[in-house]
Amino acid sequence: MEEQEKEIYFIKGFNNGYLLNIHEPELLDGILKSGNHKSDYVRAMALGKKQHEKEQLMDEMKQSRERQRNIKRGR
């Protein structure tokens, strides 16, 4: 596989992992637990999942800070 093809393959895996974590997290967990981590595609899926989880955490932290600000303002 050429370098550009590998990159496209990785990006597809990452994006599919990200989207599956949003829409079908149980399915994604099953895929990731299948022991097929030697596959670059599955490793990319795991990274996509991790990215989505990181973004969720950042959103939760932002919302929490906003709630705290509103409480301090008396809302």
CSV table of C-alpha atoms in Angstrom, one decimal:
chain,number,residue,atom,x,y,z
A,1,MET,CA,0.0,0.0,0.0
A,2,GLU,CA,1.4,3.4,-0.9
A,3,GLU,CA,1.9,6.1,1.7
A,4,GLN,CA,-1.1,8.2,0.4
A,5,GLU,CA,-3.3,5.1,0.5
A,6,LYS,CA,-2.2,4.4,4.0
A,7,GLU,CA,-3.0,7.9,5.1
A,8,ILE,CA,-6.5,7.8,3.5
A,9,TYR,CA,-7.1,4.4,5.2
A,10,PHE,CA,-6.1,5.8,8.5
A,11,ILE,CA,-8.3,8.9,8.1
A,12,LYS,CA,-11.3,6.7,7.3
A,13,GLY,CA,-10.6,4.5,10.3
A,14,PHE,CA,-10.3,7.6,12.6
A,15,ASN,CA,-13.5,9.2,11.2
A,16,ASN,CA,-15.4,5.9,11.5
A,17,GLY,CA,-14.3,5.4,15.1
A,18,TYR,CA,-15.3,9.0,15.9
A,19,LEU,CA,-18.8,8.6,14.3
A,20,LEU,CA,-19.4,5.1,15.8
A,21,ASN,CA,-18.6,6.5,19.2
A,22,ILE,CA,-21.4,9.0,18.7
A,23,HIS,CA,-24.0,6.8,17.1
A,24,GLU,CA,-23.1,3.1,18.0
A,25,PRO,CA,-20.7,3.1,20.9
A,26,GLU,CA,-21.5,-0.5,21.9
A,27,LEU,CA,-20.6,-1.7,18.3
A,28,LEU,CA,-17.4,0.3,18.4
A,29,ASP,CA,-16.4,-1.2,21.8
A,30,GLY,CA,-17.1,-4.7,20.4
A,31,ILE,CA,-14.8,-4.0,17.4
A,32,LEU,CA,-12.1,-2.6,19.6
A,33,LYS,CA,-12.3,-5.5,22.0
A,34,SER,CA,-12.1,-8.0,19.2
A,35,GLY,CA,-8.3,-8.1,19.6
A,36,ASN,CA,-7.7,-6.9,16.1
A,37,HIS,CA,-5.5,-4.0,17.3
A,38,LYS,CA,-2.7,-5.0,14.9
A,39,SER,CA,-4.8,-3.4,12.1
A,40,ASP,CA,-3.9,0.2,11.4
A,41,TYR,CA,-7.6,0.8,10.6
A,42,VAL,CA,-8.7,-0.4,14.1
A,43,ARG,CA,-6.0,1.5,15.8
A,44,ALA,CA,-7.2,4.6,13.9
A,45,MET,CA,-10.8,3.9,15.1
A,46,ALA,CA,-9.5,3.8,18.7
A,47,LEU,CA,-7.9,7.2,18.2
A,48,GLY,CA,-11.2,8.6,16.7
A,49,LYS,CA,-13.0,7.3,19.8
A,50,LYS,CA,-10.5,8.9,22.1
A,51,GLN,CA,-10.8,12.2,20.2
A,52,HIS,CA,-14.5,12.2,20.5
A,53,GLU,CA,-14.3,11.5,24.3
A,54,LYS,CA,-11.8,14.3,24.7
A,55,GLU,CA,-14.1,16.7,22.9
A,56,GLN,CA,-17.1,15.6,25.1
A,57,LEU,CA,-15.0,16.2,28.2
A,58,MET,CA,-14.1,19.7,27.0
A,59,ASP,CA,-17.7,20.5,26.3
A,60,GLU,CA,-18.7,19.3,29.7
A,61,MET,CA,-16.1,21.4,31.4
A,62,LYS,CA,-17.2,24.4,29.4
A,63,GLN,CA,-20.8,23.9,30.4
A,64,SER,CA,-19.8,23.5,34.0
A,65,ARG,CA,-17.8,26.7,34.0
A,66,GLU,CA,-20.7,28.5,32.4
A,67,ARG,CA,-23.1,27.2,35.1
A,68,GLN,CA,-20.7,28.3,37.8
A,69,ARG,CA,-20.5,31.8,36.3
A,70,ASN,CA,-24.3,32.0,36.2
A,71,ILE,CA,-24.6,30.9,39.8
A,72,LYS,CA,-22.1,33.6,40.8
A,73,ARG,CA,-24.1,36.2,38.9
A,74,GLY,CA,-27.3,35.1,40.7
A,75,ARG,CA,-29.1,33.5,37.8
